[in-house]
mmCIF file of C-alpha atoms in Angstrom:
data_model
loop_
_atom_site.group_PDB
_atom_site.id
_atom_site.type_symbol
_atom_site.label_atom_id
_atom_site.label_comp_id
_atom_site.label_asym_id
_atom_site.label_seq_id
_atom_site.Cartn_x
_atom_site.Cartn_y
_atom_site.Cartn_z
ATOM 1 C CA MET G 1037 0.000 0.000 0.000
ATOM 2 C CA THR G 1038 1.352 3.433 -0.851
ATOM 3 C CA HIS G 1039 1.346 6.291 1.587
ATOM 4 C CA ASP G 1040 -1.353 8.021 -0.464
ATOM 5 C CA GLU G 1041 -3.567 4.953 -0.345
ATOM 6 C CA LEU G 1042 -3.161 4.669 3.419
ATOM 7 C CA VAL G 1043 -3.932 8.358 3.883
ATOM 8 C CA ALA G 1044 -7.054 7.985 1.736
ATOM 9 C CA GLN G 1045 -8.196 4.988 3.779
ATOM 10 C CA LEU G 1046 -7.639 6.681 7.137
ATOM 11 C CA ALA G 1047 -9.150 9.950 5.959
ATOM 12 C CA ALA G 1048 -12.253 8.086 4.814
ATOM 13 C CA GLU G 1049 -12.698 6.717 8.336
ATOM 14 C CA GLY G 1050 -12.440 10.215 9.719
ATOM 15 C CA ALA G 1051 -10.792 11.321 12.937
ATOM 16 C CA ILE G 1052 -11.440 8.990 15.872
ATOM 17 C CA ARG G 1053 -12.606 11.350 18.506
ATOM 18 C CA HIS G 1054 -14.384 10.943 21.803
ATOM 19 C CA ARG G 1055 -16.954 13.539 22.747
ATOM 20 C CA MET G 1056 -15.006 14.581 25.838
ATOM 21 C CA PRO G 1057 -11.562 16.204 26.007
ATOM 22 C CA LEU G 1058 -8.738 14.071 27.394
ATOM 23 C CA ARG G 1059 -8.824 15.369 30.974
ATOM 24 C CA MET G 1060 -12.580 14.846 31.183
ATOM 25 C CA GLN G 1061 -12.213 11.267 30.028
ATOM 26 C CA VAL G 1062 -9.715 10.584 32.809
ATOM 27 C CA LEU G 1063 -11.803 12.408 35.410
ATOM 28 C CA SER G 1064 -14.976 10.595 34.450
ATOM 29 C CA ALA G 1065 -13.210 7.225 34.593
ATOM 30 C CA ALA G 1066 -11.941 8.065 38.078
ATOM 31 C CA THR G 1067 -15.411 9.236 39.112
ATOM 32 C CA ILE G 1068 -17.121 6.111 37.822
ATOM 33 C CA GLY G 1069 -14.586 3.975 39.674
ATOM 34 C CA MET G 1070 -15.132 6.046 42.790
ATOM 35 C CA LEU G 1071 -18.917 5.645 42.634
ATOM 36 C CA PHE G 1072 -18.672 1.876 42.328
ATOM 37 C CA VAL G 1073 -16.301 1.695 45.305
ATOM 38 C CA LEU G 1074 -18.612 3.951 47.284
ATOM 39 C CA ALA G 1075 -21.533 1.653 46.494
ATOM 40 C CA ILE G 1076 -19.613 -1.374 47.762
ATOM 41 C CA VAL G 1077 -18.477 0.412 50.911
ATOM 42 C CA LEU G 1078 -22.036 1.521 51.647
ATOM 43 C CA LEU G 1079 -23.200 -2.046 51.062
ATOM 44 C CA TRP G 1080 -20.753 -3.205 53.727
ATOM 45 C CA GLY G 1081 -22.055 -0.380 55.848
ATOM 46 C CA VAL G 1082 -20.356 2.647 57.324
ATOM 47 C CA ARG G 1083 -18.403 2.187 60.531
ATOM 48 C CA PRO G 1084 -20.610 1.313 63.513
ATOM 49 C CA ASP G 1085 -19.604 4.452 65.439
ATOM 50 C CA PHE G 1086 -20.148 6.709 62.413
ATOM 51 C CA SER G 1087 -22.395 9.252 64.081
ATOM 52 C CA ALA G 1088 -19.710 9.942 66.679
ATOM 53 C CA ALA G 1089 -16.695 9.339 64.471
ATOM 54 C CA TRP G 1090 -17.455 11.869 61.777
ATOM 55 C CA LEU G 1091 -17.185 14.603 64.395
ATOM 56 C CA THR G 1092 -13.582 13.647 65.169
ATOM 57 C CA GLY G 1093 -10.548 15.128 63.452
ATOM 58 C CA MET G 1094 -9.058 11.705 62.728
ATOM 59 C CA PHE G 1095 -12.044 10.721 60.581
ATOM 60 C CA TRP G 1096 -11.466 13.649 58.244
ATOM 61 C CA ILE G 1097 -7.721 13.143 58.281
ATOM 62 C CA LYS G 1098 -8.271 9.601 57.019
ATOM 63 C CA LEU G 1099 -10.486 10.906 54.227
ATOM 64 C CA ALA G 1100 -8.135 13.758 53.364
ATOM 65 C CA TYR G 1101 -5.166 11.384 53.209
ATOM 66 C CA GLY G 1102 -6.679 9.435 50.335
ATOM 67 C CA ILE G 1103 -8.279 12.429 48.641
ATOM 68 C CA LEU G 1104 -5.079 14.508 48.540
ATOM 69 C CA ILE G 1105 -2.945 11.662 47.191
ATOM 70 C CA ALA G 1106 -5.643 10.793 44.649
ATOM 71 C CA THR G 1107 -5.803 14.397 43.432
ATOM 72 C CA VAL G 1108 -2.070 14.558 42.728
ATOM 73 C CA ALA G 1109 -2.091 11.118 41.113
ATOM 74 C CA ILE G 1110 -5.081 11.853 38.871
ATOM 75 C CA LEU G 1111 -3.471 15.087 37.663
ATOM 76 C CA ALA G 1112 -0.364 13.062 36.838
ATOM 77 C CA CYS G 1113 -2.474 10.512 34.962
ATOM 78 C CA ILE G 1114 -4.074 13.247 32.860
ATOM 79 C CA LEU G 1115 -0.638 14.555 31.943
ATOM 80 C CA LEU G 1116 0.867 11.151 31.222
ATOM 81 C CA MET G 1117 -1.851 10.187 28.734
ATOM 82 C CA ARG G 1118 -0.254 12.533 26.210
ATOM 83 C CA PRO G 1119 2.715 11.169 24.232
ATOM 84 C CA GLU G 1120 4.799 14.323 24.523
ATOM 85 C CA ALA G 1121 4.493 14.504 28.321
ATOM 86 C CA ASN G 1122 7.578 14.505 30.519
ATOM 87 C CA PRO G 1123 7.515 12.623 33.821
ATOM 88 C CA PRO G 1124 5.940 15.229 36.110
ATOM 89 C CA ARG G 1125 7.948 16.416 39.104
ATOM 90 C CA PHE G 1126 4.765 17.411 40.892
ATOM 91 C CA LEU G 1127 4.030 13.731 41.383
ATOM 92 C CA LEU G 1128 6.402 13.929 44.344
ATOM 93 C CA LEU G 1129 3.765 16.034 46.087
ATOM 94 C CA ALA G 1130 1.885 12.780 46.638
ATOM 95 C CA GLY G 1131 4.401 12.215 49.421
ATOM 96 C CA ALA G 1132 3.320 15.332 51.292
ATOM 97 C CA PRO G 1133 0.199 13.810 52.908
ATOM 98 C CA PHE G 1134 2.344 10.860 53.988
ATOM 99 C CA ALA G 1135 4.888 13.194 55.606
ATOM 100 C CA ALA G 1136 2.163 15.156 57.375
ATOM 101 C CA LEU G 1137 0.484 11.997 58.631
ATOM 102 C CA ALA G 1138 3.863 10.643 59.740
ATOM 103 C CA VAL G 1139 4.268 13.647 62.027
ATOM 104 C CA LEU G 1140 0.889 12.909 63.585
ATOM 105 C CA ALA G 1141 1.755 9.237 63.882
ATOM 106 C CA VAL G 1142 5.006 9.934 65.701
ATOM 107 C CA ARG G 1143 3.203 12.246 68.102
ATOM 108 C CA GLU G 1144 0.565 9.613 68.744
ATOM 109 C CA TRP G 1145 3.158 6.889 69.288
ATOM 110 C CA ASN G 1146 5.084 9.014 71.764
ATOM 111 C CA SER G 1147 1.968 10.040 73.645
ATOM 112 C CA LEU G 1148 0.931 6.471 74.477
ATOM 113 C CA PRO G 1149 2.487 3.829 76.753
ATOM 114 C CA SER G 1150 4.191 1.247 74.571
ATOM 115 C CA GLY G 1151 1.526 -1.449 74.957
ATOM 116 C CA ALA G 1152 -1.258 0.908 73.958
ATOM 117 C CA ALA G 1153 0.801 2.386 71.153
ATOM 118 C CA HIS G 1154 1.421 -1.071 69.757
ATOM 119 C CA ALA G 1155 -2.235 -2.023 70.047
ATOM 120 C CA ALA G 1156 -3.308 1.194 68.309
ATOM 121 C CA TRP G 1157 -0.833 0.564 65.514
ATOM 122 C CA LEU G 1158 -2.239 -2.894 64.789
ATOM 123 C CA GLY G 1159 -5.844 -2.137 65.592
ATOM 124 C CA GLU G 1160 -8.367 -4.869 64.891
ATOM 125 C CA THR G 1161 -8.017 -5.058 61.146
ATOM 126 C CA TRP G 1162 -4.345 -4.611 60.240
ATOM 127 C CA ALA G 1163 -4.225 -7.961 58.442
ATOM 128 C CA THR G 1164 -7.147 -7.322 56.131
ATOM 129 C CA CYS G 1165 -7.034 -3.566 55.650
ATOM 130 C CA PRO G 1166 -4.283 -3.272 53.003
ATOM 131 C CA TRP G 1167 -5.723 -6.111 50.946
ATOM 132 C CA THR G 1168 -9.230 -4.727 51.130
ATOM 133 C CA ILE G 1169 -8.029 -1.340 49.931
ATOM 134 C CA ALA G 1170 -5.998 -2.938 47.138
ATOM 135 C CA ALA G 1171 -8.979 -5.031 46.079
ATOM 136 C CA LEU G 1172 -11.334 -2.037 46.044
ATOM 137 C CA ALA G 1173 -8.715 -0.141 44.027
ATOM 138 C CA LEU G 1174 -9.074 -2.624 41.185
ATOM 139 C CA ILE G 1175 -12.316 -0.948 40.171
ATOM 140 C CA PRO G 1176 -11.029 2.572 39.482
ATOM 141 C CA MET G 1177 -7.898 0.933 38.088
ATOM 142 C CA ALA G 1178 -9.930 -0.919 35.499
ATOM 143 C CA ALA G 1179 -11.720 2.271 34.468
ATOM 144 C CA LEU G 1180 -8.513 4.307 34.265
ATOM 145 C CA PHE G 1181 -6.613 1.628 32.346
ATOM 146 C CA ARG G 1182 -9.508 1.423 29.919
ATOM 147 C CA THR G 1183 -9.100 5.129 29.235
ATOM 148 C CA ALA G 1184 -5.319 4.783 28.977
ATOM 149 C CA ARG G 1185 -5.688 2.137 26.293
ATOM 150 C CA ARG G 1186 -7.395 4.725 24.088
ATOM 151 C CA MET G 1187 -4.704 7.305 24.750
ATOM 152 C CA ALA G 1188 -1.007 7.540 23.918
ATOM 153 C CA PRO G 1189 1.060 7.240 27.103
ATOM 154 C CA THR G 1190 4.765 6.872 26.417
ATOM 155 C CA HIS G 1191 6.009 6.195 29.963
ATOM 156 C CA TYR G 1192 4.315 2.893 30.625
ATOM 157 C CA GLY G 1193 5.595 2.136 34.119
ATOM 158 C CA LEU G 1194 5.024 5.619 35.417
ATOM 159 C CA THR G 1195 1.563 5.853 33.874
ATOM 160 C CA GLY G 1196 0.563 2.488 35.317
ATOM 161 C CA SER G 1197 1.946 3.418 38.724
ATOM 162 C CA SER G 1198 0.078 6.719 38.679
ATOM 163 C CA ILE G 1199 -3.122 4.876 37.818
ATOM 164 C CA GLY G 1200 -2.433 2.444 40.673
ATOM 165 C CA LEU G 1201 -1.640 5.295 43.040
ATOM 166 C CA ALA G 1202 -4.827 7.174 42.137
ATOM 167 C CA SER G 1203 -6.934 4.027 42.433
ATOM 168 C CA GLY G 1204 -5.429 3.004 45.772
ATOM 169 C CA ALA G 1205 -5.892 6.469 47.199
ATOM 170 C CA ILE G 1206 -9.521 6.624 46.032
ATOM 171 C CA ALA G 1207 -10.160 3.234 47.599
ATOM 172 C CA ALA G 1208 -8.403 4.253 50.825
ATOM 173 C CA ALA G 1209 -10.443 7.438 51.133
ATOM 174 C CA LEU G 1210 -13.745 5.605 50.694
ATOM 175 C CA TYR G 1211 -12.679 2.675 52.837
ATOM 176 C CA ALA G 1212 -12.265 5.181 55.667
ATOM 177 C CA LEU G 1213 -16.062 5.434 55.758
ATOM 178 C CA HIS G 1214 -16.304 1.797 56.747
ATOM 179 C CA CYS G 1215 -13.084 1.272 58.676
ATOM 180 C CA PRO G 1216 -13.387 1.472 62.489
ATOM 181 C CA GLU G 1217 -9.744 2.358 63.199
ATOM 182 C CA SER G 1218 -8.794 5.806 64.445
ATOM 183 C CA SER G 1219 -5.052 5.603 64.971
ATOM 184 C CA ALA G 1220 -2.667 7.708 62.915
ATOM 185 C CA THR G 1221 0.008 5.006 63.096
ATOM 186 C CA PHE G 1222 -2.519 2.508 61.797
ATOM 187 C CA VAL G 1223 -3.510 4.638 58.824
ATOM 188 C CA LEU G 1224 0.070 5.580 58.062
ATOM 189 C CA THR G 1225 1.097 1.934 57.923
ATOM 190 C CA TRP G 1226 -1.813 -0.081 56.609
ATOM 191 C CA TYR G 1227 -3.639 2.405 54.392
ATOM 192 C CA THR G 1228 -0.322 3.293 52.798
ATOM 193 C CA ALA G 1229 0.414 -0.394 52.362
ATOM 194 C CA GLY G 1230 -2.846 -0.831 50.463
ATOM 195 C CA ILE G 1231 -2.086 2.180 48.288
ATOM 196 C CA ALA G 1232 1.440 0.865 47.698
ATOM 197 C CA ILE G 1233 0.151 -2.543 46.613
ATOM 198 C CA SER G 1234 -2.194 -0.885 44.153
ATOM 199 C CA THR G 1235 0.581 1.372 42.846
ATOM 200 C CA ALA G 1236 2.897 -1.594 42.333
ATOM 201 C CA LEU G 1237 0.225 -3.606 40.521
ATOM 202 C CA GLY G 1238 -0.455 -0.694 38.178
ATOM 203 C CA GLY G 1239 3.217 -0.265 37.422
ATOM 204 C CA LEU G 1240 3.905 -3.972 36.946
ATOM 205 C CA PHE G 1241 1.085 -4.630 34.517
ATOM 206 C CA ALA G 1242 1.178 -1.311 32.691
ATOM 207 C CA ARG G 1243 3.113 -2.472 29.671
ATOM 208 C CA LYS G 1244 0.898 -5.493 29.145
ATOM 209 C CA ILE G 1245 -2.244 -3.420 29.353
ATOM 210 C CA ILE G 1246 -1.483 -0.122 27.648
ATOM 211 C CA ALA G 1247 1.435 -0.696 25.277
ATOM 212 C CA TRP G 1248 0.818 0.609 21.779
ATOM 213 C CA MET O 1088 6.780 23.169 1.043
ATOM 214 C CA THR O 1089 6.624 22.566 4.760
ATOM 215 C CA ALA O 1090 3.353 23.189 6.547
ATOM 216 C CA ASN O 1091 3.868 25.469 9.492
ATOM 217 C CA GLU O 1092 2.899 24.741 13.065
ATOM 218 C CA ALA O 1093 -0.115 27.043 13.093
ATOM 219 C CA THR O 1094 -1.625 25.492 9.964
ATOM 220 C CA LEU O 1095 -1.232 21.975 11.286
ATOM 221 C CA THR O 1096 -2.629 22.870 14.670
ATOM 222 C CA SER O 1097 -5.692 24.488 13.146
ATOM 223 C CA LEU O 1098 -6.183 21.511 10.803
ATOM 224 C CA ALA O 1099 -5.931 19.217 13.791
ATOM 225 C CA GLY O 1100 -8.446 21.299 15.702
ATOM 226 C CA ALA O 1101 -10.886 21.218 12.792
ATOM 227 C CA SER O 1102 -10.375 17.476 12.434
ATOM 228 C CA ALA O 1103 -11.242 17.025 16.079
ATOM 229 C CA GLN O 1104 -14.522 18.791 15.411
ATOM 230 C CA GLY O 1105 -15.350 16.285 12.687
ATOM 231 C CA ASP O 1106 -14.112 18.159 9.602
ATOM 232 C CA LYS O 1107 -13.214 15.252 7.308
ATOM 233 C CA ARG O 1108 -11.512 17.385 4.692
ATOM 234 C CA ALA O 1109 -9.301 19.019 7.317
ATOM 235 C CA TYR O 1110 -8.373 15.565 8.584
ATOM 236 C CA ARG O 1111 -7.417 14.415 5.129
ATOM 237 C CA ASP O 1112 -5.284 17.522 4.627
ATOM 238 C CA LEU O 1113 -3.695 16.991 8.010
ATOM 239 C CA LEU O 1114 -2.712 13.410 7.233
ATOM 240 C CA ARG O 1115 -1.385 14.441 3.834
ATOM 241 C CA ALA O 1116 0.764 17.160 5.427
ATOM 242 C CA VAL O 1117 2.026 14.746 8.052
ATOM 243 C CA VAL O 1118 3.500 12.246 5.553
ATOM 244 C CA PRO O 1119 6.488 14.355 4.383
ATOM 245 C CA LEU O 1120 7.179 15.443 7.963
ATOM 246 C CA LEU O 1121 7.347 11.837 9.109
ATOM 247 C CA THR O 1122 9.364 10.809 6.067
ATOM 248 C CA GLY O 1123 11.954 13.473 6.848
ATOM 249 C CA TYR O 1124 12.043 12.533 10.526
ATOM 250 C CA PHE O 1125 12.603 8.834 9.930
ATOM 251 C CA SER O 1126 14.937 9.170 6.916
ATOM 252 C CA ARG O 1127 17.418 11.004 9.088
ATOM 253 C CA ARG O 1128 17.422 8.249 11.666
ATOM 254 C CA LEU O 1129 17.227 5.011 9.742
ATOM 255 C CA GLN O 1130 19.368 3.113 7.278
ATOM 256 C CA TYR O 1131 16.956 1.737 4.765
ATOM 257 C CA ASN O 1132 14.110 3.218 2.736
ATOM 258 C CA SER O 1133 11.934 0.187 3.432
ATOM 259 C CA GLU O 1134 12.364 0.808 7.171
ATOM 260 C CA VAL O 1135 11.472 4.446 6.685
ATOM 261 C CA ASP O 1136 8.334 3.592 4.717
ATOM 262 C CA ASP O 1137 7.221 1.030 7.281
ATOM 263 C CA LEU O 1138 7.662 3.483 10.120
ATOM 264 C CA VAL O 1139 5.905 6.293 8.279
ATOM 265 C CA GLN O 1140 2.895 4.035 7.792
ATOM 266 C CA ASP O 1141 3.012 2.597 11.328
ATOM 267 C CA THR O 1142 3.108 6.138 12.666
ATOM 268 C CA LEU O 1143 0.283 7.292 10.399
ATOM 269 C CA ILE O 1144 -1.856 4.459 11.732
ATOM 270 C CA ALA O 1145 -0.874 5.379 15.296
ATOM 271 C CA VAL O 1146 -1.702 9.042 14.635
ATOM 272 C CA HIS O 1147 -5.112 7.881 13.418
ATOM 273 C CA ARG O 1148 -5.809 5.402 16.235
ATOM 274 C CA ARG O 1149 -4.512 7.634 19.039
ATOM 275 C CA PHE O 1150 -5.808 10.956 17.762
ATOM 276 C CA ASP O 1151 -7.978 11.230 20.847
ATOM 277 C CA SER O 1152 -4.842 11.786 22.920
ATOM 278 C CA TYR O 1153 -4.143 15.041 21.093
ATOM 279 C CA ASP O 1154 -5.267 18.006 23.194
ATOM 280 C CA THR O 1155 -6.650 20.615 20.791
ATOM 281 C CA GLY O 1156 -5.486 23.424 23.081
ATOM 282 C CA ARG O 1157 -1.858 22.518 22.410
ATOM 283 C CA PRO O 1158 0.425 22.681 19.349
ATOM 284 C CA PHE O 1159 0.227 19.662 17.081
ATOM 285 C CA GLY O 1160 3.961 19.359 16.325
ATOM 286 C CA PRO O 1161 5.178 18.072 19.694
ATOM 287 C CA TRP O 1162 2.341 15.539 19.792
ATOM 288 C CA LEU O 1163 3.102 14.301 16.307
ATOM 289 C CA PHE O 1164 6.838 13.902 16.860
ATOM 290 C CA ALA O 1165 6.273 12.299 20.249
ATOM 291 C CA VAL O 1166 4.179 9.630 18.508
ATOM 292 C CA ALA O 1167 6.883 9.253 15.861
ATOM 293 C CA ARG O 1168 9.632 8.958 18.487
ATOM 294 C CA HIS O 1169 7.604 6.348 20.347
ATOM 295 C CA LYS O 1170 7.337 4.243 17.193
ATOM 296 C CA LEU O 1171 11.025 4.741 16.467
ATOM 297 C CA LEU O 1172 12.108 3.561 19.915
ATOM 298 C CA ASP O 1173 9.746 0.616 19.588
ATOM 299 C CA HIS O 1174 11.388 -0.238 16.281
ATOM 300 C CA PHE O 1175 14.879 -0.172 17.796
ATOM 301 C CA ARG O 1176 13.697 -2.232 20.758
ATOM 302 C CA ARG O 1177 12.181 -4.924 18.572
ATOM 303 C CA ARG O 1178 15.343 -5.340 16.563
ATOM 304 C CA ARG O 1179 17.240 -6.647 19.581
ATOM 305 C CA PRO O 1180 14.649 -7.692 22.164
ATOM 306 C CA HIS O 1181 17.205 -8.216 24.931
ATOM 307 C CA VAL O 1182 18.463 -4.656 25.103
ATOM 308 C CA PRO O 1183 17.207 -3.272 28.418
ATOM 309 C CA LEU O 1184 14.818 -0.434 27.782
ATOM 310 C CA ALA O 1185 16.087 1.408 30.849
ATOM 311 C CA ASP O 1186 19.199 2.225 28.828
ATOM 312 C CA ILE O 1187 17.272 4.237 26.270
ATOM 313 C CA ALA O 1188 17.508 7.830 27.454
ATOM 314 C CA GLU O 1189 14.315 9.759 26.854
ATOM 315 C CA ILE O 1190 15.039 13.070 25.252
ATOM 316 C CA ALA O 1191 13.389 16.177 26.602
ATOM 317 C CA ALA O 1192 9.931 15.882 25.096
ATOM 318 C CA ASP O 1193 9.461 19.593 24.878
ATOM 319 C CA VAL O 1194 10.792 19.660 21.359
ATOM 320 C CA SER O 1195 8.921 22.549 19.830
ATOM 321 C CA PHE O 1196 7.732 22.220 16.277
ATOM 322 C CA ASP O 1197 10.169 24.902 15.203
ATOM 323 C CA GLU O 1198 12.955 22.988 16.798
ATOM 324 C CA ALA O 1199 11.808 19.846 15.092
ATOM 325 C CA THR O 1200 11.570 21.390 11.638
ATOM 326 C CA GLY O 1201 12.487 25.056 11.271
ATOM 327 C CA ALA O 1202 15.339 25.817 13.584
ATOM 328 C CA ARG O 1203 16.585 22.283 13.374
ATOM 329 C CA LEU O 1204 17.010 22.703 9.618
ATOM 330 C CA ASP O 1205 20.155 24.661 10.459
ATOM 331 C CA ILE O 1206 21.555 21.678 12.293
ATOM 332 C CA GLU O 1207 20.348 19.356 9.578
ATOM 333 C CA ALA O 1208 22.025 21.473 6.902
ATOM 334 C CA ALA O 1209 25.285 21.203 8.825
ATOM 335 C CA LEU O 1210 24.845 17.488 9.501
ATOM 336 C CA ASP O 1211 24.091 16.859 5.838
ATOM 337 C CA ARG O 1212 27.617 17.960 5.052
ATOM 338 C CA LEU O 1213 29.088 15.188 7.153
ATOM 339 C CA ASN O 1214 29.283 11.644 5.956
ATOM 340 C CA ASP O 1215 26.176 9.520 6.606
ATOM 341 C CA LYS O 1216 27.629 7.533 9.477
ATOM 342 C CA GLN O 1217 28.848 10.579 11.393
ATOM 343 C CA ALA O 1218 25.598 12.439 10.806
ATOM 344 C CA GLN O 1219 23.471 9.520 11.910
ATOM 345 C CA SER O 1220 25.593 8.797 14.988
ATOM 346 C CA ILE O 1221 25.294 12.395 16.102
ATOM 347 C CA ARG O 1222 21.548 12.486 15.465
ATOM 348 C CA LEU O 1223 20.921 9.306 17.416
ATOM 349 C CA THR O 1224 23.111 10.103 20.417
ATOM 350 C CA ARG O 1225 22.888 13.875 20.698
ATOM 351 C CA ILE O 1226 19.468 14.740 19.280
ATOM 352 C CA ASP O 1227 17.440 11.620 20.012
ATOM 353 C CA GLY O 1228 19.230 10.947 23.284
ATOM 354 C CA LEU O 1229 19.997 7.265 22.712
ATOM 355 C CA THR O 1230 22.953 5.759 24.535
ATOM 356 C CA VAL O 1231 26.036 4.740 22.599
ATOM 357 C CA ALA O 1232 24.982 1.111 22.999
ATOM 358 C CA GLU O 1233 21.560 1.771 21.495
ATOM 359 C CA ALA O 1234 22.955 3.820 18.611
ATOM 360 C CA ALA O 1235 25.497 1.070 17.901
ATOM 361 C CA ASN O 1236 22.746 -1.505 17.865
ATOM 362 C CA ALA O 1237 20.544 0.634 15.636
ATOM 363 C CA GLN O 1238 23.270 1.079 13.059
ATOM 364 C CA GLY O 1239 24.698 -2.432 13.349
ATOM 365 C CA VAL O 1240 28.181 -1.247 14.252
ATOM 366 C CA SER O 1241 30.379 -1.411 17.336
ATOM 367 C CA GLU O 1242 30.152 1.061 20.205
ATOM 368 C CA SER O 1243 33.662 2.384 19.604
ATOM 369 C CA ASP O 1244 32.660 2.915 15.989
ATOM 370 C CA VAL O 1245 29.814 5.165 17.160
ATOM 371 C CA LYS O 1246 32.050 7.066 19.578
ATOM 372 C CA VAL O 1247 34.655 7.688 16.872
ATOM 373 C CA SER O 1248 31.962 8.781 14.393
ATOM 374 C CA VAL O 1249 30.441 11.211 16.888
ATOM 375 C CA HIS O 1250 33.846 12.604 17.863
ATOM 376 C CA ARG O 1251 35.003 13.090 14.289
ATOM 377 C CA GLY O 1252 31.620 14.416 13.202
ATOM 378 C CA LEU O 1253 31.530 17.014 15.970
ATOM 379 C CA LYS O 1254 35.083 18.103 15.178
ATOM 380 C CA ALA O 1255 34.132 18.526 11.537
ATOM 381 C CA LEU O 1256 31.050 20.522 12.542
ATOM 382 C CA MET O 1257 33.135 22.810 14.717
ATOM 383 C CA ARG O 1258 35.563 23.407 11.862
ATOM 384 C CA MET O 1259 32.610 24.336 9.669
ATOM 385 C CA ILE O 1260 31.355 26.863 12.201
ATOM 386 C CA GLU O 1261 34.815 28.367 12.728
ATOM 387 C CA VAL O 1262 35.291 28.790 9.022
ATOM 388 C CA LYS O 1263 31.975 30.682 8.824
#
């Protein structure tokens, strides 16, 4: 086939174009994923002490932790969908909520006698929490990867990791509605672990899923 | 006749709105740009033709990833570079991709065509091997190992070509 023939064929098909601009496609994928996770969390039921808990600072810190990380990660995803994008430095800002929470966690640890500190750190659900968050994250991950497959990311690992990071953080934020734990050391360790698992999965499977 | 950045960007914008004629004109304008880009980086015409067509298809399939608020040139050449790196990778599947240095993606369209024509004019006065070695290592940001693999020569061959080529370029500039 000559170049002219190929051009004629492609031109006849017309430009493949979604109704929404790129950033809206990413945002709507993240939102759809978020709504599904929210539905599941509400099905499990909010935490038993919800009516008291939502008045505490720690409840909102747990939510903010996931929301802030997710915001940075989603912005990175939007950028990385374009082929000419450079790896964004601002992605490092995703570490800021972790640093802030770490300060709180250290304060909490130091303020408790060692037995209580240890018990707070493990809580009731340390063994299941990270895996639950990682599992919930699969939903927004699927939606975001679906969008990525239509786009032209050129940094596969970083794009996949950003998708995993965004998905894990979304899941962590919504999981906080259900999760009964209120310890900063707990959240710092086990919520982060769940987000990290999701990030790693996204990075590991990126090439297989989005390579073009 | 090279299409300028503004024309291409407006054609791309119109194409995104569903203008089929604009899309056809865009694709037609893209072919010589891609041909020039790949000819300067590859050995064989058949390779160049394959990559032009692969990239055209990618431009078509991935057009949704072009943000109409931005210039079309960087998007186009980023797609082309992606296909080029893929091509090099496939030739020797065991070369670790981590070795391929990504060049700064903010190559403006002018850099890619207009201003770079000055460099290209200078490079065209070198022998093919020197010109290609310099393009691959200094402009495209490949490592010496990757450039050697791409050209099918030894690494020291590439280093010597780059060194001699740059010396020749400097002599040309001094003479001017």
